[in-house]
Coordinates of C-alpha atoms and ligand atoms in Angstrom, one line a residue:
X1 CA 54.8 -7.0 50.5
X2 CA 56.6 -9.8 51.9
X3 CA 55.0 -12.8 53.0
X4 CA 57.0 -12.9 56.0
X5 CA 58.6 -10.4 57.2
X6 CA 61.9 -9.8 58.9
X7 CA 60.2 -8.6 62.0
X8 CA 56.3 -7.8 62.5
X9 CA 56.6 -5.1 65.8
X10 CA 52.7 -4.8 65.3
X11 CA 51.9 -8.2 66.7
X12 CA 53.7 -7.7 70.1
X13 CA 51.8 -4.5 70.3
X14 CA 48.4 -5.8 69.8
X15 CA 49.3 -8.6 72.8
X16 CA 49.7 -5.8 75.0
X17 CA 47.8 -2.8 73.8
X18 CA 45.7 -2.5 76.9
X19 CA 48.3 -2.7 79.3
X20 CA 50.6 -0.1 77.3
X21 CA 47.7 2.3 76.9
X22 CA 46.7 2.0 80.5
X23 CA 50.4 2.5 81.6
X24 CA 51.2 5.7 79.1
X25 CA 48.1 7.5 80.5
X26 CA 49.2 7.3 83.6
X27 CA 52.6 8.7 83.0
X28 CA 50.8 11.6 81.2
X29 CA 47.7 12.3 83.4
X30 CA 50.9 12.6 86.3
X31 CA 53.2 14.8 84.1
X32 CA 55.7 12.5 85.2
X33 CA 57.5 12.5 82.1
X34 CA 61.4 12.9 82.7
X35 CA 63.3 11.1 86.0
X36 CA 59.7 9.4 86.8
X37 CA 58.6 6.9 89.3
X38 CA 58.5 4.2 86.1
X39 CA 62.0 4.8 86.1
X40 CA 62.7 3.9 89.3
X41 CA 60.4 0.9 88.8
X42 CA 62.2 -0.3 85.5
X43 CA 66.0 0.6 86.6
X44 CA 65.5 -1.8 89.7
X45 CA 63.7 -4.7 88.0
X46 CA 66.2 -4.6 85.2
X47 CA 69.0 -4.5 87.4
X48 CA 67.6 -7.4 89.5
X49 CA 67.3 -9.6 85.6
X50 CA 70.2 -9.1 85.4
X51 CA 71.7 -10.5 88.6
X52 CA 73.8 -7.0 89.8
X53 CA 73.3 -4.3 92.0
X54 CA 72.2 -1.0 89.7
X55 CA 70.8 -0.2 86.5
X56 CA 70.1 3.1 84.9
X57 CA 68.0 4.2 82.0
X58 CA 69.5 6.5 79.2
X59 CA 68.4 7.7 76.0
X60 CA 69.6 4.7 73.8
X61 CA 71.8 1.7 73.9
X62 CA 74.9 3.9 72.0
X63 CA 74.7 6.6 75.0
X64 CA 74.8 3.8 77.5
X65 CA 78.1 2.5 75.6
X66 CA 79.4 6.0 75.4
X67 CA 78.7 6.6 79.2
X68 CA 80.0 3.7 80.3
X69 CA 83.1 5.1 78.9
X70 CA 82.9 8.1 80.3
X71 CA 82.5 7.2 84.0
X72 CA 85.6 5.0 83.7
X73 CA 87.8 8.2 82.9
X74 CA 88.4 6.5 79.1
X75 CA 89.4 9.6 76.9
X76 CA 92.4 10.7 74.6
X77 CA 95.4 8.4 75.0
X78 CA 93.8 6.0 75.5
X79 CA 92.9 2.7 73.3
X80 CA 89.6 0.6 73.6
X81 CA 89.6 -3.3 72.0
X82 CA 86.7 -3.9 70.1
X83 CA 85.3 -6.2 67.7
X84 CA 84.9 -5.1 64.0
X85 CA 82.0 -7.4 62.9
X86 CA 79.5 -5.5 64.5
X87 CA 77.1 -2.3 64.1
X88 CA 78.7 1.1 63.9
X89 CA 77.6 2.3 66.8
X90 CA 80.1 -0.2 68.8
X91 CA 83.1 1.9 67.1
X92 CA 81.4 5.4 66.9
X93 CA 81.2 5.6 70.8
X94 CA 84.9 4.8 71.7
X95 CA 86.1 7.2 68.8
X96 CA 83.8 10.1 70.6
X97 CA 85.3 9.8 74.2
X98 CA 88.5 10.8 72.6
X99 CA 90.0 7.4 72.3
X100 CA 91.7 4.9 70.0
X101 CA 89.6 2.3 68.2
X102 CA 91.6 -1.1 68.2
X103 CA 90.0 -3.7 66.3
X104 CA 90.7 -7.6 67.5
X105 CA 89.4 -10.5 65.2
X106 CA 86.4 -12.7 66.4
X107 CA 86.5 -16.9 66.5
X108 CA 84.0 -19.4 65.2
X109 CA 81.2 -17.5 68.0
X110 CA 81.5 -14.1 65.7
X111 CA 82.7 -13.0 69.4
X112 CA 85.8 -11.3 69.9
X113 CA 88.8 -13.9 70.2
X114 CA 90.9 -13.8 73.2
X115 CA 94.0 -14.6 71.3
X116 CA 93.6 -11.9 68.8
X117 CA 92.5 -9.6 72.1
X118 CA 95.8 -10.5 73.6
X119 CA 97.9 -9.4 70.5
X120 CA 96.2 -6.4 70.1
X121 CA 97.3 -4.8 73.5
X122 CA 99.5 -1.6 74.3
X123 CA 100.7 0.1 76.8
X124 CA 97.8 2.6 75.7
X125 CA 94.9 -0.4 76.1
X126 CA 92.9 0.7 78.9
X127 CA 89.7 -1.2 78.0
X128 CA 88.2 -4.0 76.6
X129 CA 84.8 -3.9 74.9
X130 CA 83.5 -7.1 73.8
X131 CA 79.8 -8.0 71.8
X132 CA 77.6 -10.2 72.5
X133 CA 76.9 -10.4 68.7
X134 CA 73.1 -11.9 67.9
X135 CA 72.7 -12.3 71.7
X136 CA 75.5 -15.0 72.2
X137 CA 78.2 -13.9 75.0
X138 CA 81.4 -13.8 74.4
X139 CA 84.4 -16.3 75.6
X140 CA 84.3 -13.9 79.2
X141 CA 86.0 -16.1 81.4
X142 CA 88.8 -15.7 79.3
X143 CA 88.6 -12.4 78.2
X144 CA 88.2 -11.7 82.2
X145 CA 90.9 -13.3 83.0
X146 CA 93.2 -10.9 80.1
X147 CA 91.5 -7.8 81.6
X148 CA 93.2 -8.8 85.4
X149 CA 96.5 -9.0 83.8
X150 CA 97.1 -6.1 82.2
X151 CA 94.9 -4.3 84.5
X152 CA 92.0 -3.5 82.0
X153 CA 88.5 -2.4 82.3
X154 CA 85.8 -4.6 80.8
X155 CA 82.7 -3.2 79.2
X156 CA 79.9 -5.6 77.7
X157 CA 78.4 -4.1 74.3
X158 CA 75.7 -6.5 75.6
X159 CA 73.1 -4.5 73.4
X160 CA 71.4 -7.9 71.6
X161 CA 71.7 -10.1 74.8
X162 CA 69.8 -9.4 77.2
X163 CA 68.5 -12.4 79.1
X164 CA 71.6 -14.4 77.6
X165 CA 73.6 -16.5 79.7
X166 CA 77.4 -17.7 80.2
X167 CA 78.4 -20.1 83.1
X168 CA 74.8 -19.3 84.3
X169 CA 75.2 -15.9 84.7
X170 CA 73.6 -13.3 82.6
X171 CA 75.0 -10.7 80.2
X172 CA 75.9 -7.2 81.8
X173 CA 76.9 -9.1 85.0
X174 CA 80.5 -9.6 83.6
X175 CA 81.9 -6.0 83.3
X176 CA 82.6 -2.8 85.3
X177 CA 79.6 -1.0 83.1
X178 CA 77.8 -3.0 80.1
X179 CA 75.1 -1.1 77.7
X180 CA 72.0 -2.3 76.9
X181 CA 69.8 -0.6 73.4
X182 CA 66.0 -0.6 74.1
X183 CA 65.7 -0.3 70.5
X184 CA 62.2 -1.5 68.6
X185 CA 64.3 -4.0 67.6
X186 CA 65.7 -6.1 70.4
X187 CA 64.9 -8.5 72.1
X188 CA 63.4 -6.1 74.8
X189 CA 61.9 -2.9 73.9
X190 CA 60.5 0.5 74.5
X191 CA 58.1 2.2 71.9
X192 CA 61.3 4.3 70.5
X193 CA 64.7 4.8 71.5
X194 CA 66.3 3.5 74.8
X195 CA 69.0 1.9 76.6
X196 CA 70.1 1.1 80.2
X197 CA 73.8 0.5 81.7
X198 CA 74.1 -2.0 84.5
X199 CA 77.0 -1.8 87.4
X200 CA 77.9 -3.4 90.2
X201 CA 79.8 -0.4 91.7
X202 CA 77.8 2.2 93.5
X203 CA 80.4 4.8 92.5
X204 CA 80.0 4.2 89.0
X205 CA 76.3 4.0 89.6
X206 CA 76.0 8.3 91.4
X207 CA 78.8 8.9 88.2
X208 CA 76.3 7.9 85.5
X209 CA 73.0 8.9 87.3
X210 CA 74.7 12.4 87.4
X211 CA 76.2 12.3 83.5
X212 CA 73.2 11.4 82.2
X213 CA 71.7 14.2 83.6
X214 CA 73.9 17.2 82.8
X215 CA 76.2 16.5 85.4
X216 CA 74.2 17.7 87.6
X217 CA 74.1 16.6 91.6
X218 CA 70.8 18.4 92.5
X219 CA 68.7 21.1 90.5
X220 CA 71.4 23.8 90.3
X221 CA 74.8 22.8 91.2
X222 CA 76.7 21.0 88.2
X223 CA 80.0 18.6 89.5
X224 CA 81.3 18.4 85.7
X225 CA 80.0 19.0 82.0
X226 CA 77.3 15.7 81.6
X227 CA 75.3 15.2 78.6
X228 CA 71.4 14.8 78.4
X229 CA 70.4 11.5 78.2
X230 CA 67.9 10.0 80.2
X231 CA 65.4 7.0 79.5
X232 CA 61.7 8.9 79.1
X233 CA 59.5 7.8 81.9
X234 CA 57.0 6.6 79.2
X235 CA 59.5 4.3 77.2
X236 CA 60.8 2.9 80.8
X237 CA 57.2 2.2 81.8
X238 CA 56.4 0.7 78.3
X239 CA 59.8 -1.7 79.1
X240 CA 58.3 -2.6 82.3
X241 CA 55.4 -4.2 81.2
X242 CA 57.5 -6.4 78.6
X243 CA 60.2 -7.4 81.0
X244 CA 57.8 -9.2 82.6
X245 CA 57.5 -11.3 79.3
X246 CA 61.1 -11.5 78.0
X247 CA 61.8 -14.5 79.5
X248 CA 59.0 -16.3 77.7
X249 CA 60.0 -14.6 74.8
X250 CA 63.5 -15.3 74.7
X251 CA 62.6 -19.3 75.3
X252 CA 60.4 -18.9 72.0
X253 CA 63.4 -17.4 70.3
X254 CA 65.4 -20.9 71.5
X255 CA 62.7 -22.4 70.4
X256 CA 62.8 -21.2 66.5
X257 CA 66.6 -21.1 66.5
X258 CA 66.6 -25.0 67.5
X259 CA 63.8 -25.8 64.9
X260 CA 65.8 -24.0 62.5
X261 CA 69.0 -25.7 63.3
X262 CA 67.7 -28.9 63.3
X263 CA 66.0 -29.0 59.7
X264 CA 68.8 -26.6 58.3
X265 CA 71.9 -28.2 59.4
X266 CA 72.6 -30.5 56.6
X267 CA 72.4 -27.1 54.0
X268 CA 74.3 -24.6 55.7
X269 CA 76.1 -23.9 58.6
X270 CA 74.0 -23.3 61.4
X271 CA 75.0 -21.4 65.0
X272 CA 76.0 -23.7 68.1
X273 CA 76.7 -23.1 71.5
X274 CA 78.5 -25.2 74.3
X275 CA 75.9 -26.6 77.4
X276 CA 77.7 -23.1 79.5
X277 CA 76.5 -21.1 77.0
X278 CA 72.5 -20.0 76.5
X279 CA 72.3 -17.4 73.8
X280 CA 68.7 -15.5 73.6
X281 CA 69.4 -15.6 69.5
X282 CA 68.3 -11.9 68.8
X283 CA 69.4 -12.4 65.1
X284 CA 69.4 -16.3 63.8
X285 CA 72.3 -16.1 61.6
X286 CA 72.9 -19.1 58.8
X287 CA 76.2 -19.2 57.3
X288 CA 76.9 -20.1 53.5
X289 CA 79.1 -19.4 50.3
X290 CA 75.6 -18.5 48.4
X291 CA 74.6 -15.9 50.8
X292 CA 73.3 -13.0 48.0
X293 CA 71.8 -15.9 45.8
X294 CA 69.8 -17.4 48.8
X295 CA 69.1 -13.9 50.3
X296 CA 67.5 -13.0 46.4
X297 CA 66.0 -16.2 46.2
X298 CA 64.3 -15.7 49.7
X299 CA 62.9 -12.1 48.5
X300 CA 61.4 -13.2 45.1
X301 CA 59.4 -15.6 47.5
X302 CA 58.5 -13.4 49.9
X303 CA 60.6 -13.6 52.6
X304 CA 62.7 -10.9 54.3
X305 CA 66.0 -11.1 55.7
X306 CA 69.3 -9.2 56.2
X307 CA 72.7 -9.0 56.7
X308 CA 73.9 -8.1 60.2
X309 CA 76.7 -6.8 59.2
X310 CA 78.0 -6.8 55.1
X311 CA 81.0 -4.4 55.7
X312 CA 83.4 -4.6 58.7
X313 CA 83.8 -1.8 60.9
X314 CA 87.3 -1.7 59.7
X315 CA 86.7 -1.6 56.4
X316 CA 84.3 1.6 56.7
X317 CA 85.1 5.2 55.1
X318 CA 84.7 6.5 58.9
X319 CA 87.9 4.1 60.0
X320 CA 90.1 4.8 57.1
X321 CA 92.3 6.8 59.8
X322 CA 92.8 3.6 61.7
X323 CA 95.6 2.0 59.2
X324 CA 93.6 -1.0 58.6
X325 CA 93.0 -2.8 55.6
X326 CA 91.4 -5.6 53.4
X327 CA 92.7 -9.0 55.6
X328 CA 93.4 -7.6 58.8
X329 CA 90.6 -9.6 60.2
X330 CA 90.1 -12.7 58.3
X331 CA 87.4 -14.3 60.2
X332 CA 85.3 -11.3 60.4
X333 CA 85.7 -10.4 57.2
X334 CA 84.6 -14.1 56.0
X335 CA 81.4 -13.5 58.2
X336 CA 80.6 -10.4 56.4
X337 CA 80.6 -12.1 53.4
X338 CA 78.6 -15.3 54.5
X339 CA 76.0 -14.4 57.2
X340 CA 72.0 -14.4 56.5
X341 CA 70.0 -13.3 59.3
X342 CA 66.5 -15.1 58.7
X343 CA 63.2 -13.9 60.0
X344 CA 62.8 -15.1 64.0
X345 CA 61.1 -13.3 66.7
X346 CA 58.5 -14.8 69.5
X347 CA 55.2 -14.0 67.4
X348 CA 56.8 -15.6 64.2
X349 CA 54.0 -18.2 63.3
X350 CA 55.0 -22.1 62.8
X351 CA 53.5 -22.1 59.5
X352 CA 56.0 -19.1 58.7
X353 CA 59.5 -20.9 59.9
X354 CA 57.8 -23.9 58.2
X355 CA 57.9 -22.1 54.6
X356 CA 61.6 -20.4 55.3
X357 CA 62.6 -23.4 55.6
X358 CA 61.0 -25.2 52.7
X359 CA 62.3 -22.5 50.5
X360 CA 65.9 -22.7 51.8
X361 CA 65.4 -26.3 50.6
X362 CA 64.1 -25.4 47.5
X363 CA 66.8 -23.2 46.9
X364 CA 69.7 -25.7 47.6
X365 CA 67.6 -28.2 45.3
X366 CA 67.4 -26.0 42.0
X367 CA 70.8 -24.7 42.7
X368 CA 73.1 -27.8 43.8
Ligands
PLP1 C1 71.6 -1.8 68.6 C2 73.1 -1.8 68.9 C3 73.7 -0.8 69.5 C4 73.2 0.6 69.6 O1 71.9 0.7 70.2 P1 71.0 2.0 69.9 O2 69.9 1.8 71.0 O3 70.4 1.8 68.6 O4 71.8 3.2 70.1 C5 75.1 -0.9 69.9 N1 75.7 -2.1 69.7 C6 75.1 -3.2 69.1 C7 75.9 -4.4 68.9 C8 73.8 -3.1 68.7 O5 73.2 -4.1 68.2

């Protein structure tokens, strides 16, 4: 048993056991379980977070990618940009509407870099899909700015951001459609799987509330072949209740990525942002060329971490079709080789950062 542990879901739970419990039994005593007034409830809140005009709940954070496709007519033919340091699920979504994967290298942020976005275009490119990788947005204004020229669509993989902001505004209010996982473990989440897409366009916003859905416009008549994926009334009533707390939340993961920083930063490399930039630090990722010895060092004393991601998306079995190789994407594949994500989430305890750290030091101590 570690000591401390990568993530302890059990302590948020116990904060807000009552509430959940009272919330859940309502849902069920009503029968209101699929398309339910929670729904409604969660899809507007969310939306309103997030500073555009419609939100809607689907089955999990990949689906919301996938749809977000969808409604913007993306299929065969066509090529989405992407970043390869990220989790499958990124790549596995464009591949399924048909399209081409087209990998992009990432800058110092881990985010995609606009240069490398620019050289990747075709004629084919009809989309850009950048990541807001451990909840930190990427350069948008720029990559904005290369979706106007060439006429691109933009769609935020925003699913470790949200609450994260970039010129003051917040992630998934920077694309035609971003996707948002509900995943046990984000930032914000439901008791399971989940995930909402967020859109300012009210055509996009019937398109997906219909695709999610079967296609369907009303109980028996079907515009085109949809899928089933809709956010369970219980899981968006479940996210309710926590939305109200995420913001407090996110400030306490701020809070442990700056105490981090500030003792760390000496030892390894540690992330920073610009004063535009306010990343909500889903993964606190430490950079150094002793990664696997730290990572074992850290496990024989107890303490859990991981490696968001150790092999690129290019690099996978899955991509081998793709005609990439070992070197296409230096910087991402440097990442791969050097990121630790270290235990950090609200309920982490002070005494628990305090012995990460110390052990970190005690590491570099016995091994420099
Ligand atoms: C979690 C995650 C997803 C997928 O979300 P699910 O809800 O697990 O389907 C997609 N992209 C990124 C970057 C993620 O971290």
């Amino acid at each position: 048993m570690p000591q401390v542990k990568f993530v302890d879901l059990g302590r948020q739970y116990e904060l807000l056991r009552e509430e959940i419990l009272e919330e859940v039994d309502k849902v069920c005593r009503k029968g209101d379980y699929i398309l339910g007034h929670s729904l409604k409830l969660f899809e507007s809140a969310f939306a309103e977070f997030c500073g555009v005009s419609y939100a809607v709940g689907v089955g999990n954070g990949s689906d919301a990618l996938y749809l977000s496709l969808k409604v913007l007519g993306i299929g065969p033919g066509d090529e989405v940009i992407t970043a390869p340091n990220s989790f499958i699920a990124t790549a596995w979504v464009i591949a399924h509407t048909g399209a081409s994967i087209r990998f992009a290298d990432v800058g110092e942020d881990m985010n995609l870099d606009p240069i490398s976005v620019q050289n990747a275009i075709t004629p084919k490119t009809k989309a850009l899909m950048p990541v807001h990788l451990t909840g930190r947005i990427a350069k948008m204004d720029e990559l904005q700015k290369i979706a106007d020229e060439n006429g691109l669509y933009l769609v935020e993989d925003a699913a470790q951001a949200i609450g994260a902001t970039y010129n003051g505004k917040r992630a998934g209010s920077f694309s035609n459609c971003a996707g948002f996982s509900l995943h046990p473990l984000k930032n914000l989440h439901a008791a399971g799987d989940g995930g909402i897409i967020t859109t300012d366009s009210s055509e996009l916003y019937e398109l997906l509330n219909k695709y999610r859905n079967h296609g369907l416009k009303n109980r028996d008549d079907c515009d085109f072949w949809g899928i089933n994926s809709r956010l369970d009334t219980i899981q968006a009533a479940i996210a309710l209740i926590k939305l109200k707390h995420l913001e407090i939340w996110n400030k306490r993961y701020q809070a442990i990525a700056a105490k981090y920083s500030e003792s760390l930063k000496g030892l390894v490399s540690v992330p920073t942002h610009a004063n535009h930039e306010s990343p909500v630090y889903h993964r606190y990722m430490i950079r150094t060329e002793k990664r696997d010895l730290l990572q074992s060092f850290l496990d024989k004393k107890g303490i859990e971490t991981k490696v968001n991601y150790p092999v690129p998306l290019h690099l996978q079995p899955a991509a081998a079709n793709l005609g990439y190789r070992k070197g296409s994407f230096p910087v991402a594949e440097n990442l791969c080789k050097t990121i630790l994500s270290l235990p950090a989430y609200p309920e982490l305890h002070d005494h628990e950062i305090d012995f990460v750290i110390e052990t970190i030091f005690e590491f570099f101590s016995v091994t420099s």
